[in-house]
Short mmCIF file of C-alpha atoms in Angstrom, two decimals:
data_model
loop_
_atom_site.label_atom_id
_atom_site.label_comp_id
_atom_site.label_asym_id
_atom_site.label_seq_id
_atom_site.Cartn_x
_atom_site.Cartn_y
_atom_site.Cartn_z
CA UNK O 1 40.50 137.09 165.74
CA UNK O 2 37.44 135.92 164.36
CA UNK O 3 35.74 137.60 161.10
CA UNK O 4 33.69 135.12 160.28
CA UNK O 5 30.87 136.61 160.31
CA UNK O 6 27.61 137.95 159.12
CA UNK O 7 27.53 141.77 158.08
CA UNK O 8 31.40 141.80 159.17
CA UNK O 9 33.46 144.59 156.72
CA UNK O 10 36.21 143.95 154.76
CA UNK O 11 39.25 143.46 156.54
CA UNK O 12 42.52 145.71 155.64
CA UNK O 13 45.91 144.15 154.81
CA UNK O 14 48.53 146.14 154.30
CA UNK O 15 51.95 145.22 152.88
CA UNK O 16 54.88 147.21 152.85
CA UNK O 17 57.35 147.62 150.30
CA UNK O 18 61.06 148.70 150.16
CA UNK O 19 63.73 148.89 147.55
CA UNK O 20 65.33 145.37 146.81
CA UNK O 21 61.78 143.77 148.12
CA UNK O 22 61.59 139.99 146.99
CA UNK O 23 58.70 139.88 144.33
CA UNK O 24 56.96 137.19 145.37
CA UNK O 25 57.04 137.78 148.87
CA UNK O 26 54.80 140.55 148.30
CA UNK O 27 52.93 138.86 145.51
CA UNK O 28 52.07 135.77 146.73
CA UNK O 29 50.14 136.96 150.17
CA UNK O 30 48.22 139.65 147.85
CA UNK O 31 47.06 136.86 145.38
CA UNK O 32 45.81 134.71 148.26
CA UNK O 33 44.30 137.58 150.13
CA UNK O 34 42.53 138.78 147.02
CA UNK O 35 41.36 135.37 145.89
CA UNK O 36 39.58 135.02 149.13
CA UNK O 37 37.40 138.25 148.35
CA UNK O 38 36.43 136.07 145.12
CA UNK O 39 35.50 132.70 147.59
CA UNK O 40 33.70 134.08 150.39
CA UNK O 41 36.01 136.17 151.94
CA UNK O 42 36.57 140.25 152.31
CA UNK O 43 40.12 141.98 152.42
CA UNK O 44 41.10 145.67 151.15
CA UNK O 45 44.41 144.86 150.16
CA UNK O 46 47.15 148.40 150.22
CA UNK O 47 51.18 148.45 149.76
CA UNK O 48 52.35 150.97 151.73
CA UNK O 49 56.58 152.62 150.88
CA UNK O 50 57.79 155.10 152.56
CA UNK O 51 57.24 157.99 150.81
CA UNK O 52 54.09 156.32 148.44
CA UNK O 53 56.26 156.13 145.19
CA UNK O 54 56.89 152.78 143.70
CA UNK O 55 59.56 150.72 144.49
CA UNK O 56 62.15 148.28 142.35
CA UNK O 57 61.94 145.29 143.70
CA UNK O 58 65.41 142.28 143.57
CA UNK O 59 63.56 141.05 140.23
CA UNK O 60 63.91 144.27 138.53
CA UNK O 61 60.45 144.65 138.99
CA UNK O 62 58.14 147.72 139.86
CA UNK O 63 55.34 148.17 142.23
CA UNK O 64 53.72 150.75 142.75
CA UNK O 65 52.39 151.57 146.42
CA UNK O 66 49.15 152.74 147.73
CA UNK O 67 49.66 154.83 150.93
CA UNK O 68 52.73 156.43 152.72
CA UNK O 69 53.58 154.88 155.98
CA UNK O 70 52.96 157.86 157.91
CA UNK O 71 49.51 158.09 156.06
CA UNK O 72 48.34 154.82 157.44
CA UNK O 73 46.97 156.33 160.45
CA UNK O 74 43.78 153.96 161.66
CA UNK O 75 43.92 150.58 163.56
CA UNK O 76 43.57 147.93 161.18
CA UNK O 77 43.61 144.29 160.68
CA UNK O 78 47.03 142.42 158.96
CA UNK O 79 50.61 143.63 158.44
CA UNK O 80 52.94 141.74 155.88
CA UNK O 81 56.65 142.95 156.06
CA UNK O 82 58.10 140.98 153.13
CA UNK O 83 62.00 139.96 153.17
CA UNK O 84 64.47 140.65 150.34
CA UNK O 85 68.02 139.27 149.63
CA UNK O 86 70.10 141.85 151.02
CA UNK O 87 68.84 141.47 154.57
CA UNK O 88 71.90 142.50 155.99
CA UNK O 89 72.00 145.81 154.29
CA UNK O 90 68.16 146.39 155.05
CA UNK O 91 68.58 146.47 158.85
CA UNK O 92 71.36 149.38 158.58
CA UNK O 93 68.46 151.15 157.40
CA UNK O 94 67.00 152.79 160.20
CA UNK O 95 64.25 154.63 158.51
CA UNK O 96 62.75 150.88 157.14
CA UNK O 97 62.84 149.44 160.58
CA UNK O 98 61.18 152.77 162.17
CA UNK O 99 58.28 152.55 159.14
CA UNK O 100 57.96 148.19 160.49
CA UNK O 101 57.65 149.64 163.95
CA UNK O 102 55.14 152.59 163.29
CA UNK O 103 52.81 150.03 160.74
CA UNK O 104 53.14 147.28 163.39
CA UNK O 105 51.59 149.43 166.01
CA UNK O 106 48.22 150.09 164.15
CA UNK O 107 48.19 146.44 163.14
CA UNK O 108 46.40 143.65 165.28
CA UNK O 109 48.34 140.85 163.25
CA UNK O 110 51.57 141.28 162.37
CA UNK O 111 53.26 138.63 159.69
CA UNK O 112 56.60 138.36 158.18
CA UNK O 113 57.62 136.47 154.57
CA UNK O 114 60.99 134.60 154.48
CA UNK O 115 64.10 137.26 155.45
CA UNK O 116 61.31 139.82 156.66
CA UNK O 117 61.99 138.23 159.66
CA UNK O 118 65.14 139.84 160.28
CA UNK O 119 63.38 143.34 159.52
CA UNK O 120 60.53 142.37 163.14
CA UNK O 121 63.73 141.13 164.79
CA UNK O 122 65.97 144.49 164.14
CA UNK O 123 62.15 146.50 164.65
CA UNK O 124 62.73 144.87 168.32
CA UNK O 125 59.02 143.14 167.53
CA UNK O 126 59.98 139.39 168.37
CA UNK O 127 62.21 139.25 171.48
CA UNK O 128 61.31 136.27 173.51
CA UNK O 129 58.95 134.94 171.06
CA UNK O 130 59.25 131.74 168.52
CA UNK O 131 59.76 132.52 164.76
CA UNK O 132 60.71 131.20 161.43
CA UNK O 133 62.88 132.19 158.59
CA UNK O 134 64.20 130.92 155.22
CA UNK O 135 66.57 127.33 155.66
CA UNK O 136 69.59 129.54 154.73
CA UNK O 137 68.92 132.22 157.41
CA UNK O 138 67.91 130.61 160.48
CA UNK O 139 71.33 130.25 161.87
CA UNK O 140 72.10 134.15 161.23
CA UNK O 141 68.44 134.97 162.55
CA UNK O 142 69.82 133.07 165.66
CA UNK O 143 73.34 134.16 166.06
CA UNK O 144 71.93 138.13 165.28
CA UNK O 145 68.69 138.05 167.64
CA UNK O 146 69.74 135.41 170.95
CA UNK O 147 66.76 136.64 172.27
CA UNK O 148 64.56 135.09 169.57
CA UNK O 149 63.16 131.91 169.49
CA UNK O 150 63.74 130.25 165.86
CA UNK O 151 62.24 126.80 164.95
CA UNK O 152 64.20 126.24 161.88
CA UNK O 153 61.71 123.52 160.42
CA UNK O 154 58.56 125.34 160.14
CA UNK O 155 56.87 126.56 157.51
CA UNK O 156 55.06 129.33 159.60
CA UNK O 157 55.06 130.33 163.39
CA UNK O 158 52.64 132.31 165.11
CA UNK O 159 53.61 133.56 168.46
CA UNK O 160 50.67 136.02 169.62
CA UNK O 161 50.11 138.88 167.28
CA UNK O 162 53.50 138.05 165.49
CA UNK O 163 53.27 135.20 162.86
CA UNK O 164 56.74 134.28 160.93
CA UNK O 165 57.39 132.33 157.82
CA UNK O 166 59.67 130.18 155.78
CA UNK O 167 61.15 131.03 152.71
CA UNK O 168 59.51 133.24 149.99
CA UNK O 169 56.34 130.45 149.12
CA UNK O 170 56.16 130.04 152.54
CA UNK O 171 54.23 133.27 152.37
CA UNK O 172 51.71 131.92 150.87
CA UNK O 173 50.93 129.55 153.55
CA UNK O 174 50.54 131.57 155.92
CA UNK O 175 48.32 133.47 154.44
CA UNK O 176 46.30 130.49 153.71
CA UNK O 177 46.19 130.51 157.67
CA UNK O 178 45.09 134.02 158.04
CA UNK O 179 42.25 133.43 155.63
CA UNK O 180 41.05 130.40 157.28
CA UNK O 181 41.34 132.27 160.92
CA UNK O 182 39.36 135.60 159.57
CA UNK O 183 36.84 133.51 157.20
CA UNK O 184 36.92 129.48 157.92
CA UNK O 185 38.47 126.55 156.40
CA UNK O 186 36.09 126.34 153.61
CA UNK O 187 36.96 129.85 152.33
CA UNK O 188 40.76 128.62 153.23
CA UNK O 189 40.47 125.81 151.31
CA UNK O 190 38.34 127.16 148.10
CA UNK O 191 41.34 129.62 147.75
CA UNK O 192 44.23 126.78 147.93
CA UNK O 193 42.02 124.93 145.19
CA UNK O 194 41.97 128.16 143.17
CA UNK O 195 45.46 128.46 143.53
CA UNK O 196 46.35 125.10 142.97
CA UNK O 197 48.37 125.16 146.09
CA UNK O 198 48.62 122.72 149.53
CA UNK O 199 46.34 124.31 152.51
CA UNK O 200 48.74 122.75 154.62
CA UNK O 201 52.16 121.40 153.08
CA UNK O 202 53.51 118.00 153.89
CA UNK O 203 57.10 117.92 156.33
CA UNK O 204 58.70 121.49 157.24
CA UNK O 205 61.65 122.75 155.33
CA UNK O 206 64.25 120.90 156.15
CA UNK O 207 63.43 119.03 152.99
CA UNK O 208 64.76 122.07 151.05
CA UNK O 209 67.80 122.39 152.82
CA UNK O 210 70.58 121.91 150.37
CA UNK O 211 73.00 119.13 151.24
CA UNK O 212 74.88 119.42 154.41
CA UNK O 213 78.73 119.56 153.80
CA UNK O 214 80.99 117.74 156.31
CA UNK O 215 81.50 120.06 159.37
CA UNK O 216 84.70 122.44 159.63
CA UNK O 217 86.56 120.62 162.99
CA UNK O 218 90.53 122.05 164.21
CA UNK O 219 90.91 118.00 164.70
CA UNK O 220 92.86 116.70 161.92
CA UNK O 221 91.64 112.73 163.38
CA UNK O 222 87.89 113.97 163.59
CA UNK O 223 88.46 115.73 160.30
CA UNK O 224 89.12 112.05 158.99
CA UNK O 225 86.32 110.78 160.13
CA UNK O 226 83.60 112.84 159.13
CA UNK O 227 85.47 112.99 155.46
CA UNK O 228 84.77 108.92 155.96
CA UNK O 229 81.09 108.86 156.28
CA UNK O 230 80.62 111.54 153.38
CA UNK O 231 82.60 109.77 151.32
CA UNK O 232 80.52 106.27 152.29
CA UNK O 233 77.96 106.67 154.21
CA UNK O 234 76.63 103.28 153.55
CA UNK O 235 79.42 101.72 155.75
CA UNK O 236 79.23 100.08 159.03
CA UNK O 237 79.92 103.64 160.87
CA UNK O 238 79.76 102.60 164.35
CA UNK O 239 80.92 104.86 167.45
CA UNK O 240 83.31 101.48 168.23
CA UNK O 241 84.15 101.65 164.47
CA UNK O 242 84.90 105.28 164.00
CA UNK O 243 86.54 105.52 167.44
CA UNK O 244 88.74 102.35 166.55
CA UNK O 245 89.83 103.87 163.14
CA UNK O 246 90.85 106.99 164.66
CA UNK O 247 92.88 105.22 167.52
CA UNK O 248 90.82 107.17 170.25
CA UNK O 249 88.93 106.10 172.75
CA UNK O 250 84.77 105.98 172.81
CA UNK O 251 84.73 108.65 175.07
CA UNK O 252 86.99 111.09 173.69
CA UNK O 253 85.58 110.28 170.03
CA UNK O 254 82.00 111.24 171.43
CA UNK O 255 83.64 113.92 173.05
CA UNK O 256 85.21 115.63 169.93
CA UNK O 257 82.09 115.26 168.18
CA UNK O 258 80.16 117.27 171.08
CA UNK O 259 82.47 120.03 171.00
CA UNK O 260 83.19 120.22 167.54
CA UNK O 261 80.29 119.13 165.31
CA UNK O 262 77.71 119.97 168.21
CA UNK O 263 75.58 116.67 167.68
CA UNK O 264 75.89 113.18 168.99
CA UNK O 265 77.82 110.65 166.33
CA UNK O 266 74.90 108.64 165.82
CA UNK O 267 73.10 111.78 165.02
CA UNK O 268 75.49 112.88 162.71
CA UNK O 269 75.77 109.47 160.61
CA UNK O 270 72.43 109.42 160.29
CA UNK O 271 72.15 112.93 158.69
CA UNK O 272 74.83 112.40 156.38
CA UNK O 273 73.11 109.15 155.37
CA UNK O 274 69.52 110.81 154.95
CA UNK O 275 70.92 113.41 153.01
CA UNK O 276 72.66 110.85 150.62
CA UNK O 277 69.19 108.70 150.57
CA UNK O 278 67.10 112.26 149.27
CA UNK O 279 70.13 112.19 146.17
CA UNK O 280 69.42 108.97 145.36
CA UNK O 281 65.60 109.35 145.40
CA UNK O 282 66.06 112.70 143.49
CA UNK O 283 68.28 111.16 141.18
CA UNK O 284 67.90 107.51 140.77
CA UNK O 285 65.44 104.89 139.88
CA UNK O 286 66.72 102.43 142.80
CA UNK O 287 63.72 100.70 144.82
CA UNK O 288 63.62 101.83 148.33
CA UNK O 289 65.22 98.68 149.79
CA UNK O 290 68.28 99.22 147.47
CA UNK O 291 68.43 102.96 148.34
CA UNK O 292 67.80 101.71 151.76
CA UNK O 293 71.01 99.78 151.86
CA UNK O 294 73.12 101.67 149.96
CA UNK O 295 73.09 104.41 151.81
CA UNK O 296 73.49 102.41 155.50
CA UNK O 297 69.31 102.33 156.53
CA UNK O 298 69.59 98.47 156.11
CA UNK O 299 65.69 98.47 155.59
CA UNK O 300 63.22 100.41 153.74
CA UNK O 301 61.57 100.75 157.38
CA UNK O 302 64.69 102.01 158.92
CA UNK O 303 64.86 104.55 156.01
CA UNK O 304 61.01 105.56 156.17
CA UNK O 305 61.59 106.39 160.32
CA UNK O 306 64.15 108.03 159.50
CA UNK O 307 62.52 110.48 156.60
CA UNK O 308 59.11 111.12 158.89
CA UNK O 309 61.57 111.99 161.72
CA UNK O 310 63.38 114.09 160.31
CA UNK O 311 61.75 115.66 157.34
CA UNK O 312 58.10 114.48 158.17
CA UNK O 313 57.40 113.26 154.28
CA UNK O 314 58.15 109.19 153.77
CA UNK O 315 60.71 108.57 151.19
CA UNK O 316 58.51 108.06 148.62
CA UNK O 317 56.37 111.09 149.00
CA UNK O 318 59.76 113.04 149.18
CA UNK O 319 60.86 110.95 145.42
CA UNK O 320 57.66 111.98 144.17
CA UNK O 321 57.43 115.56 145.15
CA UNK O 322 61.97 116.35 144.31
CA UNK O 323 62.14 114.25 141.13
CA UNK O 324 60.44 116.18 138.90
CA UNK O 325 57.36 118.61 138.02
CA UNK O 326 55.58 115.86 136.47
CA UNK O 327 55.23 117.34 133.55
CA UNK O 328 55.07 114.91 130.73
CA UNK O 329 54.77 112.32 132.78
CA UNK O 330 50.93 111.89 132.94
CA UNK O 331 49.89 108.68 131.38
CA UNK O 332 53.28 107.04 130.70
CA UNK O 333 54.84 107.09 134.16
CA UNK O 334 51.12 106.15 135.85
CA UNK O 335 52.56 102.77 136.59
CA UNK O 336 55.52 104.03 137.89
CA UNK O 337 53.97 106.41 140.49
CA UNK O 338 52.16 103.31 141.79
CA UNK O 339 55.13 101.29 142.10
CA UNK O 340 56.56 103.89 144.30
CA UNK O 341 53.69 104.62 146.39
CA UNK O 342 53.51 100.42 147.05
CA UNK O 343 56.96 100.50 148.36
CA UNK O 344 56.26 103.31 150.57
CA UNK O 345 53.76 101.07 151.71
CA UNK O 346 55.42 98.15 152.16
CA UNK O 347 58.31 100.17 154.10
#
């Protein structure tokens, strides 16, 4: 779907609304949408309820709506079907999910903003297809819709005419996308200046995920294990080790961890100790070698695989991103910023 064009009209988004709506889930695709129109794009931007009154969105907040659903009766261009924190009790509502079904029929582009995903799933709109929700979500999204595809580290997923994304700013990326699909990556890019925002972010969201906490297991012996590499992850945790201290056997240690953590045990020590590394970058003013060690890496190299595998960001891109807003820091921490980005390097 390409706009890009000379003499092309103005495209039509519309975004629908619902009681309990997240704010900026429906704000932040309308800003970027109506930037563009400033920077060389053209959208006609509606919100669409219901019944056309105004709804109170989970901030307390109202917004007032353009159109009634069953007044939007022409083909057009983009639908946004925003999320909202009580999920759950929005796909009981049959009425909602009938409104996402009727405005996803006109629409040649259907997108969804953090839990809105939940809303195309219980709509029947993404069986068999790959999508994306907020960090929290993804395993309900999952576990609620088999049939669904979810890649919990994305930002935003298109599948088709279906496009998914991550939690609530999330929305804002893929709108980015939209723009520079309908209007080019200038125009894309000229709005994510304007905004102040990334065009495209660094790493997926698993760097938001909060910490981890050590997995539920029936085992009392496995239950002693895993408390083992919380509690120090920077220790020489082994399969031989951990199988030894437990008084089991290699192959009923890996075992146990297949069937009751569902991951391998190197896998698992290696997420408890990245998760332990991003607190100490967050928190602490350690070098990356000394974070690198304590936490069981042995090497700043070992620890910067390990953060591009996994999150995609080095270590000291994540540091510099987690720590702080940088406000206040401008001038005074200049030399500090460098330091970090030379050990980066030097990982």
């Amino acid at each position: 779907m390409n706009h890009n064009r000379p003499g092309a009209g103005p495209l039509t988004v519309t975004v629908l609304v619902f009681p309990g709506v997240r704010l900026l889930d429906v704000t932040g695709p309308i800003e970027v949408f109506t930037s563009a129109n400033d920077l060389g794009g053209r959208y006609r931007v509606r919100i669409a309820s219901e019944d056309g009154a105004a709804v109170i969105t989970s901030a307390g907040t109202r917004i007032s709506a353009d159109v009634r659903v069953d007044d939007v009766r022409e083909p057009y261009d983009v639908l946004v079907v925003p999320g909202g924190p009580e999920w759950e009790t929005l796909l009981k509502d049959d009425a909602l999910l009938e409104a996402v079904r009727r405005l996803h029929g006109l629409a040649r582009c259907t997108a969804s903003v953090c839990t809105g995903a939940f809303l195309l799933a219980g709509a029947g709109l993404l069986r068999g297809r790959r999508a994306v929700t907020h960090w929290r979500q993804s395993r309900q999204l999952a576990v609620r819709f088999p049939s669904v595809r979810v890649e919990p580290d994305a930002v935003f997923v298109r599948d088709g005419p279906m496009m998914t994304s991550a939690g609530v700013s999330a929305g804002i990326d893929l709108s980015l996308a939209l723009v520079e699909e309908h209007w080019g990556a200038r125009v894309a890019r000229a709005v994510a200046k304007d905004m102040v925002v990334f065009m495209q972010r660094p790493g997926g969201q698993s760097q938001f995920s909060v910490r981890s906490q050590v997995p539920h297991s029936r085992q009392e012996t496995l239950r002693r294990v895993l408390d083992a590499v919380a509690e120090n992850p920077g220790a020489p945790h082994t399969l031989a080790t951990m199988s030894r201290h437990a008084g089991l056997s290699v192959r009923h240690m890996s075992r146990l961890f297949d069937e009751e953590v569902g991951t391998t045990p190197a896998r698992y020590v290696e997420q408890v100790r990245l998760e332990a590394a991003q607190v100490l970058l967050e928190t602490g003013d350690d070098p990356l070698p000394v974070v690198a060690r304590r936490t069981g890496f042995g090497s700043a190299e070992s620890l910067r695989r390990a953060f591009v595998r996994h999150l995609g960001v080095t270590p000291g891109a994540f540091r510099s991103s987690f720590r702080t807003t940088g406000a206040g820091r401008a001038t005074a921490n200049s030399g500090e910023r460098e330091e970090e980005t030379e050990q980066d390097g030097q990982a």
